[in-house]
Structures are given as structure tokens and as C-alpha cells.
Coordinates of C-alpha atoms in Angstrom, one line a residue:
X1 CA -33.0 -79.9 15.3
X2 CA -31.2 -77.1 17.3
X3 CA -32.6 -77.5 20.8
X4 CA -30.7 -74.5 22.1
X5 CA -32.4 -72.0 19.7
X6 CA -35.2 -70.8 22.1
X7 CA -32.6 -70.1 24.8
X8 CA -30.5 -68.1 22.4
X9 CA -33.5 -66.1 21.3
X10 CA -34.4 -65.3 24.9
X11 CA -30.8 -64.3 25.6
X12 CA -30.7 -62.0 22.6
X13 CA -33.9 -60.4 23.6
X14 CA -32.7 -59.9 27.2
X15 CA -29.5 -58.3 25.9
X16 CA -31.5 -56.0 23.6
X17 CA -33.7 -54.9 26.5
X18 CA -30.6 -54.0 28.4
X19 CA -29.3 -51.9 25.4
X20 CA -26.5 -54.3 24.7
X21 CA -25.4 -55.8 21.4
X22 CA -26.2 -59.5 20.9
X23 CA -23.2 -61.4 19.9
X24 CA -23.0 -65.0 18.8
X25 CA -20.9 -67.3 21.1
X26 CA -18.3 -67.6 18.4
X27 CA -18.1 -63.8 17.9
X28 CA -17.7 -62.8 21.5
X29 CA -14.0 -63.5 21.6
X30 CA -13.1 -63.2 17.9
X31 CA -14.9 -60.1 16.6
X32 CA -12.7 -56.9 16.3
X33 CA -12.3 -53.7 14.4
X34 CA -10.6 -54.5 11.1
X35 CA -10.6 -51.2 9.2
X36 CA -7.3 -49.5 9.2
X37 CA -7.3 -45.7 9.9
X38 CA -11.1 -45.6 9.7
X39 CA -11.1 -42.2 11.4
X40 CA -8.5 -40.8 8.9
X41 CA -6.4 -39.5 11.8
X42 CA -3.3 -40.8 9.9
X43 CA -4.3 -39.0 6.7
X44 CA -5.1 -41.4 3.8
X45 CA -2.9 -44.1 5.1
X46 CA -4.5 -47.4 4.2
X47 CA -6.9 -45.8 1.7
X48 CA -6.8 -45.3 -2.0
X49 CA -8.9 -42.7 -3.8
X50 CA -9.6 -42.6 -7.5
X51 CA -8.1 -39.8 -9.6
X52 CA -6.5 -38.1 -6.6
X53 CA -10.1 -37.2 -5.5
X54 CA -9.6 -37.7 -1.7
X55 CA -8.0 -35.5 0.9
X56 CA -8.1 -35.3 4.7
X57 CA -9.6 -32.1 6.2
X58 CA -9.8 -30.8 9.8
X59 CA -13.4 -29.7 9.5
X60 CA -16.1 -30.9 9.4
X61 CA -15.3 -34.1 11.4
X62 CA -17.5 -36.6 13.2
X63 CA -14.9 -37.8 15.7
X64 CA -11.3 -37.0 16.4
X65 CA -9.6 -34.2 14.5
X66 CA -9.7 -35.3 10.9
X67 CA -12.2 -36.7 8.3
X68 CA -12.1 -37.7 4.6
X69 CA -13.3 -35.2 2.0
X70 CA -13.6 -36.5 -1.6
X71 CA -14.6 -34.5 -4.6
X72 CA -16.3 -36.3 -7.6
X73 CA -15.7 -35.1 -11.2
X74 CA -17.6 -35.6 -14.4
X75 CA -16.1 -39.1 -14.9
X76 CA -15.1 -40.0 -11.4
X77 CA -17.3 -40.7 -8.4
X78 CA -14.5 -40.1 -5.9
X79 CA -14.3 -43.7 -4.7
X80 CA -12.0 -44.2 -1.7
X81 CA -11.4 -47.9 -0.8
X82 CA -9.4 -50.2 1.4
X83 CA -8.8 -54.0 1.1
X84 CA -9.1 -55.9 4.4
X85 CA -8.3 -59.4 5.3
X86 CA -11.3 -61.5 6.5
X87 CA -12.3 -65.1 7.3
X88 CA -14.4 -67.3 5.0
X89 CA -18.0 -67.9 5.9
X90 CA -18.1 -65.2 8.5
X91 CA -20.5 -62.3 9.2
X92 CA -19.4 -58.7 9.3
X93 CA -20.9 -55.3 9.9
X94 CA -19.7 -52.3 7.8
X95 CA -20.6 -48.8 9.1
X96 CA -19.5 -45.2 8.9
X97 CA -20.6 -41.6 9.2
X98 CA -21.1 -39.4 6.0
X99 CA -22.1 -35.9 5.0
X100 CA -23.2 -34.8 1.5
X101 CA -25.5 -35.8 -1.4
X102 CA -25.6 -39.3 -2.9
X103 CA -22.9 -40.8 -0.6
X104 CA -22.4 -44.6 -0.8
X105 CA -20.9 -47.1 1.6
X106 CA -20.3 -50.6 0.4
X107 CA -18.2 -53.7 0.0
X108 CA -17.0 -55.9 -2.9
X109 CA -15.4 -59.3 -3.2
X110 CA -17.5 -60.9 -0.5
X111 CA -17.8 -64.2 -2.4
X112 CA -21.6 -64.0 -1.7
X113 CA -23.6 -60.9 -2.3
X114 CA -21.8 -57.6 -2.4
X115 CA -23.8 -55.0 -0.5
X116 CA -24.0 -51.2 -0.2
X117 CA -26.1 -48.5 1.4
X118 CA -26.4 -44.8 0.6
X119 CA -28.0 -41.6 1.5
X120 CA -29.6 -39.1 -1.0
X121 CA -29.0 -36.1 1.2
X122 CA -27.1 -35.8 4.5
X123 CA -26.6 -32.1 5.3
X124 CA -25.1 -33.2 8.7
X125 CA -23.4 -36.4 9.8
X126 CA -25.5 -39.5 9.1
X127 CA -24.7 -43.1 10.0
X128 CA -24.7 -45.7 7.2
X129 CA -24.6 -49.4 8.1
X130 CA -24.9 -52.8 6.4
X131 CA -23.9 -56.4 7.0
X132 CA -22.6 -59.2 4.8
X133 CA -21.4 -62.8 5.0
X134 CA -18.2 -64.0 3.3
X135 CA -18.1 -67.0 1.0
X136 CA -16.3 -70.3 1.5
X137 CA -13.1 -69.2 -0.1
X138 CA -13.1 -65.4 0.7
X139 CA -10.0 -64.2 2.5
X140 CA -10.3 -60.4 1.7
X141 CA -12.9 -57.8 0.8
X142 CA -12.7 -54.2 -0.4
X143 CA -14.7 -51.6 1.5
X144 CA -15.4 -48.3 -0.1
X145 CA -17.2 -45.0 0.0
X146 CA -18.0 -42.8 -3.0
X147 CA -20.1 -39.9 -4.1
X148 CA -21.8 -39.4 -7.5
X149 CA -20.5 -38.0 -10.8
X150 CA -20.3 -34.2 -10.9
X151 CA -21.8 -33.6 -7.4
X152 CA -20.1 -31.5 -4.7
X153 CA -17.6 -33.0 -2.3
X154 CA -18.7 -35.4 0.4
X155 CA -17.2 -36.2 3.8
X156 CA -16.8 -39.5 5.6
X157 CA -15.5 -40.4 9.0
X158 CA -15.2 -43.2 11.5
X159 CA -15.5 -46.0 8.9
X160 CA -15.7 -49.4 10.5
X161 CA -15.6 -53.1 9.6
X162 CA -16.4 -55.2 12.6
X163 CA -16.1 -59.0 12.6
X164 CA -13.7 -62.0 12.9
X165 CA -10.2 -61.1 11.8
X166 CA -8.5 -63.1 9.1
X167 CA -4.9 -64.2 9.0
X168 CA -2.7 -61.1 9.2
X169 CA -1.2 -59.9 5.9
X170 CA 2.5 -59.4 6.0
X171 CA 4.5 -56.8 4.1
X172 CA 6.1 -58.5 1.1
X173 CA 9.8 -59.3 1.0
X174 CA 12.2 -56.9 -0.7
X175 CA 12.3 -57.6 -4.5
X176 CA 15.4 -59.1 -6.0
X177 CA 16.6 -59.6 -9.5
X178 CA 15.7 -56.2 -10.9
X179 CA 17.1 -56.0 -14.5
X180 CA 17.2 -53.2 -17.1
X181 CA 16.7 -54.2 -20.7
X182 CA 18.0 -52.5 -23.8
X183 CA 17.4 -48.7 -23.6
X184 CA 16.2 -46.5 -26.4
X185 CA 17.0 -42.8 -26.5
X186 CA 14.0 -42.0 -24.2
X187 CA 13.0 -45.3 -22.5
X188 CA 14.4 -48.1 -20.3
X189 CA 12.5 -51.5 -19.9
X190 CA 12.6 -53.0 -16.5
X191 CA 11.8 -56.6 -15.4
X192 CA 11.9 -58.5 -12.1
X193 CA 10.8 -61.8 -10.5
X194 CA 7.4 -61.9 -8.7
X195 CA 7.4 -61.4 -5.0
X196 CA 5.0 -63.6 -2.9
X197 CA 2.1 -61.7 -1.5
X198 CA 2.7 -58.6 -3.5
X199 CA -0.3 -57.0 -5.2
X200 CA 1.7 -54.3 -7.0
X201 CA 5.1 -52.8 -7.4
X202 CA 6.3 -49.2 -7.0
X203 CA 9.0 -48.0 -9.4
X204 CA 11.6 -45.5 -8.3
X205 CA 13.9 -43.4 -10.6
X206 CA 16.7 -41.6 -8.8
X207 CA 14.9 -42.2 -5.5
X208 CA 11.6 -40.7 -6.6
X209 CA 8.5 -42.8 -7.2
X210 CA 7.6 -42.6 -10.9
X211 CA 5.0 -45.3 -11.5
X212 CA 3.2 -48.4 -10.4
X213 CA 3.1 -51.9 -12.0
X214 CA 0.7 -54.7 -11.3
X215 CA 2.9 -57.2 -13.2
X216 CA 6.6 -57.8 -13.2
X217 CA 7.7 -55.4 -15.9
X218 CA 7.6 -51.6 -16.4
X219 CA 9.0 -49.3 -19.1
X220 CA 10.3 -46.0 -17.9
X221 CA 9.6 -43.4 -20.6
X222 CA 10.0 -39.7 -21.3
X223 CA 13.8 -39.9 -20.6
X224 CA 16.6 -37.7 -21.9
X225 CA 18.9 -39.2 -24.6
X226 CA 22.5 -40.2 -23.6
X227 CA 21.7 -39.9 -19.9
X228 CA 22.4 -42.4 -17.0
X229 CA 19.5 -43.3 -14.8
X230 CA 19.1 -45.4 -11.6
X231 CA 16.0 -47.5 -10.8
X232 CA 14.7 -49.4 -7.8
X233 CA 11.4 -51.2 -7.1
X234 CA 9.4 -52.1 -4.0
X235 CA 6.7 -54.7 -3.4
X236 CA 3.3 -53.5 -2.1
X237 CA 0.2 -55.1 -0.6
X238 CA -2.5 -54.0 1.9
X239 CA 0.0 -54.4 4.8
X240 CA 2.3 -51.8 3.4
X241 CA 5.4 -51.4 1.2
X242 CA 8.6 -53.4 1.3
X243 CA 12.1 -52.0 1.3
X244 CA 13.4 -50.9 -2.1
X245 CA 15.5 -53.3 -4.2
X246 CA 19.1 -53.0 -5.1
X247 CA 19.4 -50.2 -7.7
X248 CA 20.2 -50.9 -11.3
X249 CA 21.6 -48.4 -13.7
X250 CA 21.0 -47.8 -17.4
X251 CA 22.0 -45.2 -19.9
X252 CA 19.7 -44.1 -22.7
X253 CA 21.1 -44.0 -26.2
X254 CA 21.9 -40.8 -28.1
X255 CA 19.6 -39.2 -30.6
X256 CA 15.8 -39.6 -30.3
X257 CA 13.1 -37.1 -30.9
X258 CA 12.5 -37.9 -34.5
X259 CA 14.9 -35.3 -35.9
X260 CA 14.1 -32.8 -33.1
X261 CA 17.9 -32.4 -32.5
X262 CA 18.1 -30.5 -35.8
X263 CA 15.6 -27.9 -34.8
X264 CA 16.8 -24.8 -33.0
X265 CA 16.5 -24.8 -29.2
X266 CA 13.5 -22.4 -29.6
X267 CA 11.4 -23.2 -32.6
X268 CA 8.4 -21.3 -34.1
X269 CA 6.0 -23.6 -36.0
X270 CA 3.3 -22.3 -38.3
X271 CA 0.7 -23.6 -40.8
X272 CA 0.8 -22.2 -44.3
X273 CA -2.5 -22.2 -46.2
X274 CA -1.0 -23.8 -49.3
X275 CA -4.0 -25.7 -50.8
X276 CA -6.8 -23.2 -50.2
X277 CA -7.7 -19.6 -49.5
X278 CA -9.7 -18.0 -46.8
X279 CA -10.1 -14.5 -45.3
X280 CA -6.4 -14.2 -44.5
X281 CA -5.3 -14.4 -48.1
X282 CA -2.7 -16.5 -49.8
X283 CA 1.0 -16.3 -48.8
X284 CA 3.7 -17.6 -51.1
X285 CA 6.3 -19.9 -49.7
X286 CA 9.1 -17.5 -50.7
X287 CA 7.3 -14.8 -48.7
X288 CA 7.3 -16.7 -45.4
X289 CA 9.6 -14.7 -43.0
X290 CA 12.8 -16.3 -41.5
X291 CA 11.1 -16.4 -38.1
X292 CA 9.4 -19.6 -38.9
X293 CA 11.5 -22.7 -38.2
X294 CA 8.9 -25.4 -39.1
X295 CA 6.4 -24.7 -41.9
X296 CA 3.4 -27.1 -42.1
X297 CA 1.7 -27.3 -45.5
X298 CA -2.1 -27.2 -45.0
X299 CA -3.4 -29.7 -46.0
X300 CA -3.0 -33.1 -47.5
X301 CA -6.5 -34.5 -47.6
X302 CA -8.0 -38.0 -48.5
X303 CA -9.9 -38.8 -51.6
X304 CA -12.5 -40.3 -49.2
X305 CA -12.7 -40.7 -45.4
X306 CA -11.7 -44.3 -45.4
X307 CA -9.5 -44.6 -48.5
X308 CA -6.2 -43.6 -46.9
X309 CA -5.3 -42.0 -50.3
X310 CA -3.9 -38.6 -49.4
X311 CA -3.5 -35.9 -52.1
X312 CA -2.0 -32.4 -52.0
X313 CA -2.2 -29.6 -54.6
X314 CA -1.5 -26.0 -54.5
X315 CA -4.4 -23.6 -54.3
X316 CA -6.0 -23.2 -57.7
X317 CA -5.5 -19.8 -59.5
X318 CA -9.2 -19.1 -59.5
X319 CA -9.2 -19.2 -55.7
X320 CA -5.7 -17.8 -55.1
X321 CA -4.8 -15.4 -58.0
X322 CA -1.3 -14.8 -56.6
X323 CA -0.4 -18.5 -56.2
X324 CA 3.1 -19.4 -57.4
X325 CA 3.9 -22.1 -59.9
X326 CA 4.7 -25.6 -58.8
X327 CA 8.3 -25.0 -59.9
X328 CA 8.6 -21.8 -57.9
X329 CA 6.9 -23.5 -54.9
X330 CA 9.4 -26.4 -54.9
X331 CA 12.3 -24.0 -55.3
X332 CA 11.1 -21.9 -52.4
X333 CA 10.9 -25.1 -50.3
X334 CA 14.6 -25.9 -51.1
X335 CA 15.6 -22.3 -50.2
X336 CA 13.9 -22.6 -46.9
X337 CA 15.6 -25.9 -46.2
X338 CA 19.0 -24.5 -47.2
X339 CA 18.4 -21.8 -44.5
X340 CA 17.8 -24.6 -41.9
X341 CA 14.0 -24.6 -42.0
X342 CA 11.8 -27.7 -42.0
X343 CA 8.8 -28.0 -44.4
X344 CA 6.3 -30.7 -43.6
X345 CA 3.0 -32.0 -45.1
X346 CA 0.2 -31.7 -42.7
X347 CA -2.5 -34.4 -43.0
X348 CA -6.1 -33.8 -42.0
X349 CA -7.3 -30.4 -40.7
X350 CA -10.9 -29.6 -40.0
X351 CA -12.3 -30.9 -43.3
X352 CA -9.8 -33.7 -44.0
X353 CA -11.2 -36.7 -42.0
X354 CA -8.9 -39.7 -42.2
X355 CA -10.0 -43.1 -40.9
X356 CA -7.5 -45.9 -41.5
X357 CA -9.9 -48.6 -40.6
X358 CA -8.3 -51.3 -42.8
X359 CA -4.8 -52.5 -43.5
X360 CA -5.4 -51.6 -47.1
X361 CA -6.1 -48.0 -46.2
X362 CA -3.0 -48.1 -44.0
X363 CA -0.8 -49.2 -46.8
X364 CA -2.3 -46.6 -49.2
X365 CA -1.7 -43.9 -46.6
X366 CA 2.0 -44.8 -46.5
X367 CA 2.4 -44.9 -50.3
X368 CA 0.4 -41.7 -51.0
X369 CA 2.1 -39.7 -48.2
X370 CA 5.5 -40.9 -49.4
X371 CA 4.7 -39.7 -52.9
X372 CA 3.9 -36.2 -51.6
X373 CA 7.0 -36.1 -49.5
X374 CA 9.1 -37.2 -52.4
X375 CA 7.5 -35.0 -55.0
X376 CA 8.0 -31.8 -52.9
X377 CA 11.2 -32.8 -51.2
X378 CA 9.7 -32.4 -47.7
X379 CA 11.3 -33.1 -44.3
X380 CA 8.5 -35.0 -42.7
X381 CA 4.9 -35.3 -41.6
X382 CA 2.4 -33.4 -39.4
X383 CA -0.6 -35.3 -38.1
X384 CA -3.6 -33.0 -37.7
X385 CA -6.4 -35.5 -37.4
X386 CA -9.6 -33.8 -36.1
X387 CA -13.3 -34.5 -36.0
X388 CA -14.1 -38.2 -36.3
X389 CA -10.7 -39.4 -37.6
X390 CA -9.7 -41.1 -34.3
X391 CA -12.0 -42.9 -31.9
X392 CA -11.8 -45.8 -29.6
X393 CA -13.9 -48.9 -29.9
X394 CA -15.9 -50.2 -26.9
X395 CA -13.6 -52.2 -24.7
X396 CA -10.4 -50.4 -25.9
X397 CA -9.6 -49.0 -22.5
X398 CA -5.7 -49.1 -22.1
X399 CA -3.8 -46.5 -24.1
X400 CA -0.7 -48.6 -23.8
X401 CA -2.1 -51.4 -25.9
X402 CA -4.7 -50.1 -28.2
X403 CA -7.0 -52.4 -30.2
X404 CA -9.1 -50.0 -32.3
X405 CA -8.1 -50.4 -36.0
X406 CA -8.0 -46.7 -36.8
X407 CA -5.5 -46.2 -34.0
X408 CA -3.4 -49.3 -34.6
X409 CA -3.2 -48.7 -38.4
X410 CA -2.1 -45.1 -37.9
X411 CA 0.7 -46.0 -35.5
X412 CA 1.9 -48.7 -37.9
X413 CA 1.7 -46.4 -40.9
X414 CA 3.8 -43.6 -39.2
X415 CA 6.4 -46.2 -38.0
X416 CA 6.7 -47.4 -41.5
X417 CA 7.3 -43.8 -42.8
X418 CA 9.8 -43.2 -40.1
X419 CA 11.7 -46.4 -40.9
X420 CA 11.7 -45.4 -44.6
X421 CA 13.1 -41.9 -44.2
X422 CA 15.3 -42.5 -41.2
X423 CA 16.4 -40.4 -38.2
X424 CA 16.1 -37.0 -39.9
X425 CA 12.4 -37.5 -40.5
X426 CA 10.5 -34.8 -38.7
X427 CA 7.2 -36.0 -37.0
X428 CA 4.8 -33.5 -35.4
X429 CA 1.2 -33.7 -34.2
X430 CA -1.4 -31.1 -33.6
X431 CA -4.3 -32.7 -31.7
X432 CA -7.1 -30.8 -30.0
X433 CA -7.3 -30.8 -26.2
X434 CA -10.4 -33.1 -26.5
X435 CA -8.2 -35.9 -27.8
X436 CA -5.3 -35.4 -25.3
X437 CA -5.8 -33.5 -22.0
X438 CA -9.5 -34.5 -21.7
X439 CA -8.1 -38.0 -21.2
X440 CA -7.3 -37.1 -17.6
X441 CA -11.0 -37.4 -17.0
X442 CA -12.5 -39.5 -19.8
X443 CA -11.1 -42.2 -22.1
X444 CA -13.1 -43.5 -24.9
X445 CA -16.7 -44.6 -24.2
X446 CA -15.8 -45.3 -20.6
X447 CA -16.3 -48.3 -18.3
X448 CA -20.1 -48.0 -18.5
X449 CA -20.4 -46.8 -22.1
X450 CA -22.1 -43.6 -23.1
X451 CA -19.1 -41.3 -23.3
X452 CA -17.8 -39.9 -26.5
X453 CA -15.4 -42.6 -27.9
X454 CA -13.1 -39.9 -29.2
X455 CA -12.2 -38.6 -25.8
X456 CA -8.4 -39.0 -25.2
X457 CA -8.1 -41.0 -28.5
X458 CA -4.7 -39.4 -29.4
X459 CA -3.0 -40.7 -26.3
X460 CA -2.3 -44.2 -27.6
X461 CA -0.8 -42.6 -30.8
X462 CA 1.4 -40.2 -28.9
X463 CA 2.5 -42.9 -26.5
X464 CA 3.4 -45.5 -29.2
X465 CA 5.3 -42.9 -31.2
X466 CA 6.9 -40.9 -28.4
X467 CA 10.4 -42.1 -29.3
X468 CA 9.8 -41.0 -33.0
X469 CA 8.0 -37.7 -32.1
X470 CA 9.8 -34.4 -32.8
X471 CA 7.1 -32.1 -31.6
X472 CA 3.6 -32.3 -30.0
X473 CA 1.8 -29.0 -30.2
X474 CA -1.7 -29.4 -28.9
X475 CA -4.2 -26.8 -30.1
X476 CA -4.9 -24.7 -27.1
X477 CA -7.8 -23.1 -28.9
X478 CA -11.3 -23.9 -30.1
X479 CA -11.5 -25.9 -26.9
X480 CA -14.0 -26.2 -24.1
X481 CA -12.9 -25.9 -20.5
X482 CA -10.5 -28.7 -19.5
X483 CA -9.6 -30.0 -16.0
X484 CA -5.9 -29.6 -15.1
X485 CA -3.8 -31.6 -12.7
X486 CA -5.0 -29.3 -9.9
X487 CA -8.5 -30.7 -10.5
X488 CA -9.8 -27.3 -11.5
X489 CA -11.3 -26.4 -14.9
X490 CA -9.3 -24.0 -17.1
X491 CA -10.6 -21.9 -20.0
X492 CA -9.1 -20.5 -23.1
X493 CA -7.7 -17.0 -23.7
X494 CA -5.2 -16.4 -20.9
X495 CA -1.8 -17.6 -19.6
X496 CA -3.5 -20.0 -17.1
X497 CA -4.9 -22.3 -19.8
X498 CA -1.6 -22.7 -21.6
X499 CA 0.3 -23.3 -18.4
X500 CA -2.1 -25.9 -17.1
X501 CA -2.5 -27.7 -20.5
X502 CA 1.3 -27.8 -21.1
X503 CA 2.1 -28.8 -17.6
X504 CA -0.1 -31.9 -18.1
X505 CA 1.9 -32.9 -21.2
X506 CA 5.2 -32.5 -19.4
X507 CA 4.2 -34.1 -16.0
X508 CA 2.0 -36.9 -17.3
X509 CA -1.3 -37.9 -15.8
X510 CA -3.4 -41.0 -14.9
X511 CA -5.7 -41.7 -17.8
X512 CA -9.4 -41.4 -16.8
X513 CA -8.2 -41.2 -13.2
X514 CA -6.7 -44.7 -13.2
X515 CA -3.3 -44.5 -11.5
X516 CA -2.3 -47.8 -12.9
X517 CA -2.6 -46.4 -16.4
X518 CA -0.4 -43.4 -16.2
X519 CA 0.5 -41.4 -19.4
X520 CA 4.1 -40.5 -18.9
X521 CA 5.1 -36.9 -19.6
X522 CA 7.0 -35.9 -22.8
X523 CA 10.4 -34.3 -22.8
X524 CA 10.2 -30.5 -22.8
X525 CA 12.0 -30.3 -26.1
X526 CA 9.2 -32.4 -27.7
X527 CA 6.5 -29.9 -26.7
X528 CA 5.4 -26.5 -28.2
X529 CA 2.3 -24.5 -27.2
X530 CA -0.4 -24.2 -30.0
X531 CA -2.2 -20.8 -30.2
X532 CA -4.2 -18.9 -32.8
X533 CA -2.3 -16.0 -34.4
X534 CA -5.1 -13.5 -34.3
X535 CA -8.7 -13.1 -33.1
X536 CA -9.8 -14.1 -36.6
X537 CA -7.8 -17.3 -36.6
X538 CA -9.7 -19.2 -34.0
X539 CA -11.5 -19.0 -30.6
X540 CA -9.1 -18.6 -27.7
X541 CA -6.8 -15.9 -29.0
X542 CA -4.2 -15.0 -26.4
X543 CA -2.6 -11.6 -26.2
X544 CA 1.2 -11.3 -26.5
X545 CA 1.4 -10.3 -22.8
X546 CA -0.4 -13.4 -21.7
X547 CA 1.7 -15.6 -24.0
X548 CA 4.8 -14.2 -22.3
X549 CA 3.3 -14.9 -18.9
X550 CA 2.8 -18.5 -19.9
X551 CA 6.3 -18.9 -21.2
X552 CA 7.7 -17.2 -18.0
X553 CA 5.8 -19.7 -15.8
X554 CA 6.7 -22.8 -17.7
X555 CA 10.3 -22.1 -18.4
X556 CA 11.3 -20.0 -15.4
X557 CA 8.5 -20.6 -12.8
X558 CA 7.7 -16.9 -12.8
X559 CA 4.4 -15.1 -13.3
X560 CA 2.5 -18.4 -12.7
X561 CA -0.7 -17.0 -11.1
X562 CA -2.8 -19.5 -9.3
X563 CA -1.7 -22.7 -11.1
X564 CA 1.6 -24.1 -9.9
X565 CA 3.6 -26.2 -12.4
X566 CA 5.1 -29.6 -11.4
X567 CA 8.5 -28.5 -12.8
X568 CA 10.5 -25.8 -14.4
X569 CA 10.6 -26.7 -18.1
X570 CA 13.5 -24.6 -19.3
X571 CA 14.0 -26.5 -22.5
X572 CA 10.4 -26.1 -23.7
X573 CA 10.7 -26.1 -27.5
X574 CA 8.6 -23.1 -28.5
X575 CA 5.2 -22.1 -30.0
X576 CA 3.0 -23.2 -32.8
X577 CA 0.3 -21.1 -34.4
X578 CA -2.6 -21.3 -36.8
X579 CA -1.5 -19.8 -39.0
X580 CA 1.3 -18.0 -40.9
X581 CA -1.3 -16.5 -43.2
X582 CA -3.3 -15.1 -40.2
X583 CA -0.2 -13.8 -38.6
X584 CA 0.6 -11.9 -41.8
X585 CA -3.0 -10.6 -41.8
X586 CA -2.4 -9.4 -38.2
X587 CA 0.9 -7.5 -39.1
X588 CA 3.1 -10.4 -37.9
X589 CA 2.2 -9.7 -34.2
X590 CA 2.6 -13.4 -33.2
X591 CA 6.0 -14.1 -34.7
X592 CA 7.4 -10.7 -33.8
X593 CA 6.5 -11.4 -30.1
X594 CA 8.1 -14.8 -30.3
X595 CA 11.3 -13.3 -31.8
X596 CA 11.4 -10.6 -29.0
X597 CA 10.8 -13.0 -26.1
X598 CA 13.7 -13.3 -23.6
X599 CA 14.1 -17.0 -22.9
X600 CA 17.0 -16.6 -20.4

């Protein structure tokens, strides 16, 4: 029986009448403000915001001169958080001032019951407050504020965590033992021993931060063949970042790019309707102008969606009266190759759904594609999987280690083909923006389910095959609006769309806003811009003037408009179009403009 309780209650009441806060005897000396930079006067120091959603603004503010402003997106609630050291079995008060709609303030990792509070609408500053008690083994908690998906920006200021302070966290020691493994032409693996107290590690290349690792290894990718690089790492926790380690150097091997070195510095890629006719008419292989450096035969298609059995036949005479014979077609391919051109089989297309859901389908894919390549003497493979060919199973959330069979089997199949045909094998891909750049916002079905499982589904394929990839030419057409790295939506038809979409491929981006799952950028010589050749070829036709503006911005940082690129990509490989047939229908406007463009 606690005989002092009535006296404590009377004391608490007296303090309340005097307008004073009632503190327990243990708290009077120990309680303190624990949140770091809760007023955001030091910018975002101490805070981490998902997907780059947070910024510090000078107005509106609740106190001081600065406040947090965070902007939710369709798949990101603009969560800004801070991990704070606390004591076990202690009581804390979390509070803060917010403005906006559906603004939350809460805490996780309490070891008891995680709590939060929110406001549906706060047109002006409104205080949110809640309390919690830590568990017996709890030494840190994470406090956060967030908005709601797709709503306007919210503001937060003067965030506070008040209670007994825990043992201070010290900045980790400087890492030692950084080692570089065996490089490839475009990557260098790094490893190091763990540092006590570190929660993550920051990786530097040439003095510039390029990535973060939560474990003790990291692979630097997107590098240039036969080039020396210097790497350092630092150890990070809630107290800050250590000094950088001693630098290690590594030189990438020569080659790489899956035969890309045999392409001209500026390449024009086009699809040839070889197996079907449409409104553009049939174009014989021998009649394809010399402007085209890579000719993709459209299309090799499966006998059924899941068979993996790919077949290719020339357009039947009944459908294409001017089709050449098989012998003339093969002779024309050899003539193109003698002139330095590459001819590939393109698998898929709008109607050719390919799902390699089993290892049997994978093996059939390899054998049937090999037969087409051998029969026609082709230089390689173009992967044009569309529709429902690629999707991510629930729980497959990391593009770096996919588990979905259709993804894993495709990667294995292509690696087998590359190993069979060697370094000169040309590998290209033509995904839609939905399967690549949309991955900046959405990846698969998402952490809560309900998203389209195809979102970003090409990313694991591109990433696993990046050292074998000759060209990636994403279809910048037949696309909805896509968010760029400036967190603005960009729409088809003008230079802006191509600049923003291409810059994402070259810069890289956090997948679904997760900075620990960063898709590294590709080399510029591995990237071409995909466009329709005419207004009839597809939605999103771009005029020659706008095409030139896009090239000016990306390769020279000129005529950029409102979007600013993250680099000057002078070695961008070129352009791809759907299609050679539609360009012929349009009096060769697309290829003539490419030939006339001044790259210098």
C-alpha cells in the first residue's frame, strides 16, 4: 500500500491550480528535451524524409525562422523521422505543431504500445501531443510526422520529445579494412568489417557520396570500362557520421556493354515490321536506309503465353504482297551486317505476352530464341516485354534480389544466351515507362498491397543484366504522366518528358522512395531515347524541333527548359523509334532529323 499517494495527488492538484506542470519526483531532475533540431533551424539535420519529400521553408513557421514542409506523393506519405535514445520503463511526452490536412505525429519502437495522434484539417498551426511508456529493454524510439498519400504539402515545427534522457549515443569509429573485390567492366564490389554502434555506412566514390549500405558490403555499379576509381566509406548512426576510411582504388576491366563497343558513337535504332503488316506498309530488309544502325525484327512471339517457345516467320504473302523470299531476306541481313549494322530479333511486342513462369519455359525460351538467331544469322536479342509479361509477386520488394519466377527465369535465360554467343552478342531492351521510371514512386504491389504488381517490374531485369546490356531504350510514348527526379509530373510530346525520363536512367533513383534501395544509373552509352516516328505510330509523337531540344539538354546542357539534368551526358548513344516502317510512311522525317543533328 502506497501511503504517500493522497499527498502526491494533493500536490499535483495544487500545481495544476497554479498553472504549473506536475512532475513526478524522479522526473524533476532527469526530464529534458531529447529531440534534435525539433525547430528545423538547422535544416533537416537529424531528420530523414522518405523519397526526398521534406524541405525546410522560411514561411509559414510556428517558432523561429524555419519549419519543415513535406510533400506526399501517390505512393509516399512524406514521412520525416528521427531516432532518439531513451531509457527503459520511462514515460515520455511527444508534441509538435502542424499545418495541413491529415497530418500525423507518432512514435514507433516503444517496446510497449506505439502511439500516434493526427488532425484531419489544420488550416493554421495546431498542436498535437501524446504520451507513451517505454518497455523494459527499450533504449531508442523513432518519432515521426507524415501526411497522407496524394494530399498537398503539410508543415511541422517545434517538434518535441520530453522525458528522461538515455545513455548518449556516440559517433561510430572510423571504418578500417575497406577492400575492393574483383571488378567487372562496370562494377566494383566493396567489403569491410562491421563498426560497433553503426546503423549504416555511407559509400564515397572520388569524394562524392554515391550510396548507403546497411550491411558490410556494397557494389558500385554503372562505372566506365578500363577506368580507375577511388572509394571510401564512413559509419553512421543517430549521433552523426564518422570520418571517412582510408581510400582504396580499383580499375574496371575493359569491354562491357554487351557488344555496345561495336556500335557507332551515335546510333539510330528502329523496329522493322517483318512478321506482320499494318497501316504503314511492308518494308523489305534491303530497302532499309543506311541511317539505321540497329534493326530490330518485330516480332518473335510465343506459341502460348507460358510456353517460352518463341517463333518468327516473315509476313505472309496474303498480308504483305511485296514480302521478299526467305533467301532474299537472309541475304539482305548479311549485307546489312557487312555494312556494320546490327540485326536483332525482338521478342514480345504488344501482342506477344511472354511469361517464363517455370524453368522448363526458361529452357525452351533459350533453345527457341537460339534457333531463330542461328537460322537468320542475327547479332542478338531485343527484349520488348509488354502487358502482363513481367510482374512482381507479393513480398518481392527488392529489385537487387528478385524472387518472382518470371523475373528470375528471364534473367537466367538471357545470361545463358549471352554466355553462348559471347562478347559480341548485342542485348537491347525496350520497356515502357510504367515498368521502369514509375518505379521511382511504386514498386510491385507495394508494402500494403493493392498496387499494380507490374509497376517497376523491369528494374530487377535491367539491374541484373546491366553488365551485359548494350542499349536500354525506354518507350517514351503511349505513357501516362510520370514523376521525375524533380518530384514533378511530366507528360509526353515535348522535350521536357524525354529529358526528365532519360535523366532518371542516367542518374539513378531510390526505388519506391526507399533511399536504401537505390537503382544505380546506367552509362550514357547504354541509353537511347525511344520515340514514335510519326503521329500515326503511337501516342506522344515529338516534333523534330523538340527532339533536338531534348538532345541539346542531355548532351550539352543547353535548351533545358525548367527541368535541370543531374549531369551532362555527352556520350548518350542515340535514338530508337517505332518504327522504320512508320518513318518511311512519314517520308523519313525521323531518321533524316537524326542524321542532320549536330552532336558537337
